[in-house]
Amino acid sequence: RNLLVLFAILFFSPVQAAVHCVSNATEFQQALDAAEATSEADDIRLRPGTYVAPAGGFIYLNGSTEETELRISGGWYDFFGTACGIRLDLDAFSTTLSGSNSSRVLRIRLDQATDLTVQGLTFVAGNTVSESLAQGAGLKVESFVGWTGNVNILGNAFIGNTADDFGGAISASAGGFLIINNNLFVANQACHNGGLTLTYSSSKTAYILNNTVLYNGIRDGCPPFSGIRSGGLRIGGTGNIVLLNNLLWGNENIDLHLDSSGIKLIANNYETLLGTPGTGSGVNFHIEPV
């Protein structure tokens, strides 16, 4: 926990932002549209409830406006007359985003220097089967070579999402720091990497910390493939990557797929591994959770 606080202070300190307090799906998409159109930082605060995504999912696509930061979080309540003035629900389960098994839940394409935080949300029933952009049925975060923005995904739950291709729950990359901390991934599916797929090629560092990745799998109807399909977490790229204190268990075929060399594994608990941990790895466990 102290390590996370340090990361937050150093890399994700909040800046002054326009606050958007939303109560339903229409207001949420309107807030995303407003954030996309301005260069100031935006803080989108969702009240507890269920937000059903429109056709095509909730979308924020910004490849041109130099926005400094986008924050999206759930569990907000009014506080002494201030709309969404206090975040009381610190877990993910009071605020749910649903794809209704017909569309991706949330797609985010960042400008090159935009920092992103997604926190305290449950992503359920995302589905990208037969869609052209098939990766990341729960959450898809897009950045490109040369981008410098940080991506911070904290304290969310991803349950029952199905991708056509890769990353049932998440497909994400970052040009700055990447922190995936304290998230739950259960019963997500894809043809590859049923839980999540992460690609990291920054000169900085990706930290994958304190996540639980359980019982994710391979969806039905996938095309023939000669290799091994991974049901859990796949991570690759050329950047510095550290996995610390994650539980990965019961995922179909492979719990953890290391798709590049040099990835450090420290104090993780997993059953099946594809790939070779990098120098500095150690103290990993293979103990079935109870």
XYZ file of C-alpha atoms in Angstrom:
290
model
C 0.000 0.000 0.000
C 2.839 2.391 0.807
C 4.345 1.625 -2.594
C 1.067 2.514 -4.323
C 0.795 5.796 -2.395
C 4.302 6.704 -3.520
C 3.438 5.969 -7.163
C 0.297 8.066 -6.887
C 2.170 11.025 -5.445
C 5.002 10.884 -7.958
C 3.179 10.057 -11.154
C -0.554 10.640 -10.789
C -0.979 13.729 -8.640
C -4.331 15.322 -9.522
C -4.429 18.601 -11.405
C -7.278 21.103 -11.347
C -10.030 19.610 -13.484
C -13.527 20.265 -14.781
C -15.833 18.016 -12.738
C -18.661 16.136 -14.467
C -21.166 14.526 -12.074
C -23.239 11.912 -13.902
C -26.207 9.751 -12.944
C -27.123 7.800 -16.092
C -25.695 6.433 -19.317
C -26.670 9.443 -21.428
C -24.950 11.853 -19.050
C -21.854 9.660 -18.974
C -21.440 9.700 -22.750
C -22.127 13.449 -22.783
C -19.358 13.917 -20.223
C -16.967 11.851 -22.347
C -17.874 13.964 -25.390
C -17.306 17.192 -23.451
C -13.950 15.959 -22.180
C -12.915 14.989 -25.686
C -13.600 18.502 -26.982
C -11.555 20.492 -24.444
C -7.883 20.789 -23.541
C -8.420 21.105 -19.787
C -8.285 18.173 -17.392
C -11.605 16.383 -16.849
C -12.834 14.468 -13.806
C -15.903 12.325 -14.589
C -17.612 11.158 -11.392
C -20.297 8.477 -11.552
C -22.974 8.078 -8.922
C -23.750 4.483 -7.866
C -25.983 2.585 -10.282
C -25.917 0.635 -13.519
C -24.924 2.389 -16.742
C -25.917 0.449 -19.855
C -23.668 1.264 -22.805
C -25.241 2.492 -26.059
C -24.711 0.619 -29.321
C -20.964 0.579 -29.925
C -20.208 1.186 -26.250
C -19.163 4.256 -24.312
C -16.473 6.056 -26.329
C -13.792 8.690 -25.749
C -11.654 9.208 -28.870
C -9.124 12.007 -28.646
C -6.174 11.999 -30.964
C -5.822 15.742 -31.441
C -6.850 17.787 -28.373
C -3.989 18.238 -25.894
C -5.907 17.283 -22.768
C -3.705 16.960 -19.686
C -5.716 14.377 -17.741
C -8.881 12.279 -17.844
C -10.200 10.707 -14.647
C -13.210 8.361 -14.558
C -14.353 6.926 -11.230
C -17.419 5.489 -9.513
C -19.035 5.564 -6.099
C -19.710 9.302 -5.769
C -22.354 10.998 -3.594
C -23.495 14.551 -2.978
C -21.783 16.218 -0.037
C -23.210 19.293 1.719
C -24.801 20.575 -1.461
C -21.901 19.707 -3.747
C -22.868 17.278 -6.505
C -20.547 14.259 -6.437
C -18.613 15.912 -3.652
C -17.445 12.762 -1.870
C -16.494 9.259 -2.933
C -17.889 6.929 -0.270
C -17.919 3.601 -2.132
C -14.258 2.690 -2.308
C -14.857 -0.714 -3.896
C -16.009 -1.220 -7.472
C -19.351 -2.902 -7.015
C -21.768 -0.023 -6.503
C -21.102 1.473 -9.948
C -21.529 -0.864 -12.914
C -20.928 -0.303 -16.619
C -22.638 -2.931 -18.775
C -22.265 -3.847 -22.426
C -25.437 -5.980 -22.288
C -23.538 -8.729 -24.146
C -23.914 -6.706 -27.339
C -21.072 -4.150 -27.363
C -17.781 -3.160 -25.776
C -18.244 -1.368 -22.473
C -15.703 1.482 -22.796
C -13.159 2.483 -25.437
C -10.598 5.210 -24.732
C -8.105 6.629 -27.232
C -5.809 9.148 -25.597
C -4.001 12.172 -26.946
C -0.236 11.752 -26.803
C 0.311 13.436 -23.409
C -2.992 12.698 -21.642
C -2.840 10.906 -18.286
C -5.694 8.472 -17.639
C -7.149 7.101 -14.402
C -10.027 4.586 -14.339
C -11.071 3.692 -10.795
C -13.811 2.026 -8.801
C -15.992 0.632 -11.599
C -17.377 -2.795 -12.459
C -17.266 -3.726 -16.154
C -19.713 -6.492 -17.077
C -21.131 -8.176 -20.187
C -18.946 -6.434 -22.745
C -18.933 -8.253 -26.071
C -16.874 -7.568 -29.205
C -17.475 -10.840 -31.055
C -17.601 -10.086 -34.814
C -16.611 -6.422 -34.302
C -13.768 -4.957 -36.373
C -11.964 -3.627 -33.275
C -12.160 -6.904 -31.445
C -9.792 -6.507 -28.488
C -10.747 -5.439 -24.973
C -14.454 -6.128 -24.510
C -14.580 -4.537 -21.072
C -12.063 -1.712 -21.485
C -9.871 -0.832 -24.452
C -7.186 1.817 -23.872
C -5.329 2.935 -26.994
C -2.038 4.796 -27.169
C 0.635 4.881 -29.842
C 4.406 4.910 -30.265
C 5.806 8.175 -28.927
C 2.867 8.842 -26.611
C 3.914 9.965 -23.090
C 0.692 9.824 -21.040
C 0.405 7.631 -17.949
C -2.341 5.004 -17.606
C -3.602 4.104 -14.146
C -6.291 1.396 -13.734
C -7.183 1.046 -10.049
C -9.630 -0.976 -8.012
C -11.999 -2.107 -10.767
C -13.808 -5.396 -11.374
C -14.110 -7.056 -14.794
C -16.656 -9.855 -14.873
C -18.135 -11.823 -17.766
C -16.751 -9.870 -20.735
C -16.151 -11.608 -24.097
C -13.756 -10.391 -26.792
C -13.625 -11.712 -30.329
C -9.832 -11.755 -30.386
C -7.559 -10.688 -27.494
C -8.241 -9.448 -23.964
C -11.702 -10.360 -22.775
C -11.583 -7.822 -19.957
C -8.878 -5.354 -20.989
C -6.651 -4.497 -23.906
C -4.338 -1.651 -22.903
C -1.057 0.076 -23.623
C 0.651 3.224 -22.357
C 3.433 5.555 -23.417
C 4.228 6.748 -19.904
C 3.926 4.795 -16.687
C 1.379 1.960 -16.647
C -0.095 0.933 -13.289
C -2.677 -1.857 -13.056
C -3.434 -2.192 -9.346
C -5.960 -4.045 -7.182
C -8.335 -5.132 -9.950
C -10.478 -8.264 -10.136
C -10.784 -10.305 -13.363
C -13.256 -13.202 -13.284
C -14.995 -15.261 -16.014
C -13.855 -13.177 -18.980
C -13.273 -14.833 -22.369
C -11.510 -14.308 -25.683
C -9.815 -16.407 -28.342
C -6.503 -15.390 -26.756
C -5.769 -13.932 -23.316
C -9.262 -14.302 -21.952
C -8.476 -12.137 -18.951
C -6.390 -9.263 -20.264
C -3.662 -8.352 -22.715
C -1.162 -5.572 -21.996
C 1.528 -4.176 -24.294
C 4.188 -1.882 -22.886
C 7.117 -0.396 -24.809
C 7.819 2.839 -22.925
C 11.187 3.935 -21.543
C 9.499 4.155 -18.132
C 8.034 1.223 -16.144
C 4.820 -0.788 -15.988
C 3.727 -1.978 -12.543
C 1.126 -4.769 -12.374
C 0.276 -5.035 -8.663
C -2.163 -6.798 -6.328
C -4.549 -8.053 -9.021
C -6.719 -11.171 -8.875
C -7.121 -13.047 -12.176
C -9.368 -16.105 -11.760
C -11.233 -18.534 -14.032
C -10.931 -16.631 -17.290
C -11.020 -18.688 -20.456
C -11.271 -19.252 -24.181
C -14.597 -18.422 -25.805
C -16.513 -20.795 -28.058
C -16.267 -20.483 -31.832
C -12.633 -19.376 -32.165
C -10.876 -20.092 -35.485
C -8.208 -22.825 -35.632
C -4.888 -21.967 -33.978
C -1.761 -24.133 -33.842
C -0.316 -22.645 -30.661
C -1.440 -22.496 -27.051
C -4.308 -20.172 -26.225
C -3.932 -18.372 -22.907
C -6.953 -17.814 -20.697
C -5.328 -15.470 -18.192
C -2.977 -12.467 -18.437
C -0.665 -11.821 -21.364
C 1.907 -9.042 -21.178
C 4.632 -8.089 -23.625
C 6.593 -5.254 -25.178
C 10.052 -3.760 -24.880
C 9.619 -1.679 -21.719
C 10.482 -2.336 -18.081
C 7.689 -4.463 -16.591
C 7.219 -5.571 -12.975
C 4.511 -7.970 -11.736
C 4.195 -7.927 -7.947
C 1.807 -9.758 -5.591
C -0.754 -10.914 -8.150
C -2.953 -14.008 -7.861
C -3.499 -15.834 -11.177
C -5.262 -19.186 -10.891
C -7.723 -21.457 -12.644
C -7.469 -19.699 -16.000
C -7.826 -21.908 -19.056
C -4.512 -23.391 -20.319
C -2.191 -20.621 -19.110
C -2.529 -18.254 -16.153
C 0.348 -15.952 -17.093
C 1.912 -15.474 -20.536
C 5.172 -13.501 -20.625
C 5.423 -12.440 -24.260
C 8.820 -10.752 -23.978
C 12.037 -11.211 -22.035
C 13.092 -9.320 -18.932
C 9.708 -9.151 -17.176
C 10.232 -9.273 -13.403
C 7.957 -11.526 -11.328
C 8.042 -10.948 -7.576
C 5.799 -12.589 -4.955
C 3.082 -13.697 -7.382
C 0.957 -16.818 -6.986
C 0.166 -18.643 -10.232
C -0.426 -22.193 -11.405
C 0.757 -22.168 -15.025
C 3.318 -19.944 -16.741
C 4.344 -19.515 -20.383
C 7.623 -17.657 -20.833
C 10.726 -17.040 -18.740
C 10.847 -14.487 -15.891
C 13.551 -11.848 -16.136
C 16.563 -11.169 -13.967
C 15.579 -10.032 -10.476
C 12.499 -12.254 -10.291
C 11.866 -14.417 -7.259
C 9.739 -15.524 -4.298
C 6.842 -16.599 -6.515
C 4.375 -19.235 -5.325
C 2.246 -22.043 -6.738
C -0.305 -22.539 -3.954
C -3.960 -23.160 -4.780
C -6.127 -20.449 -3.174
C -8.871 -21.522 -0.775
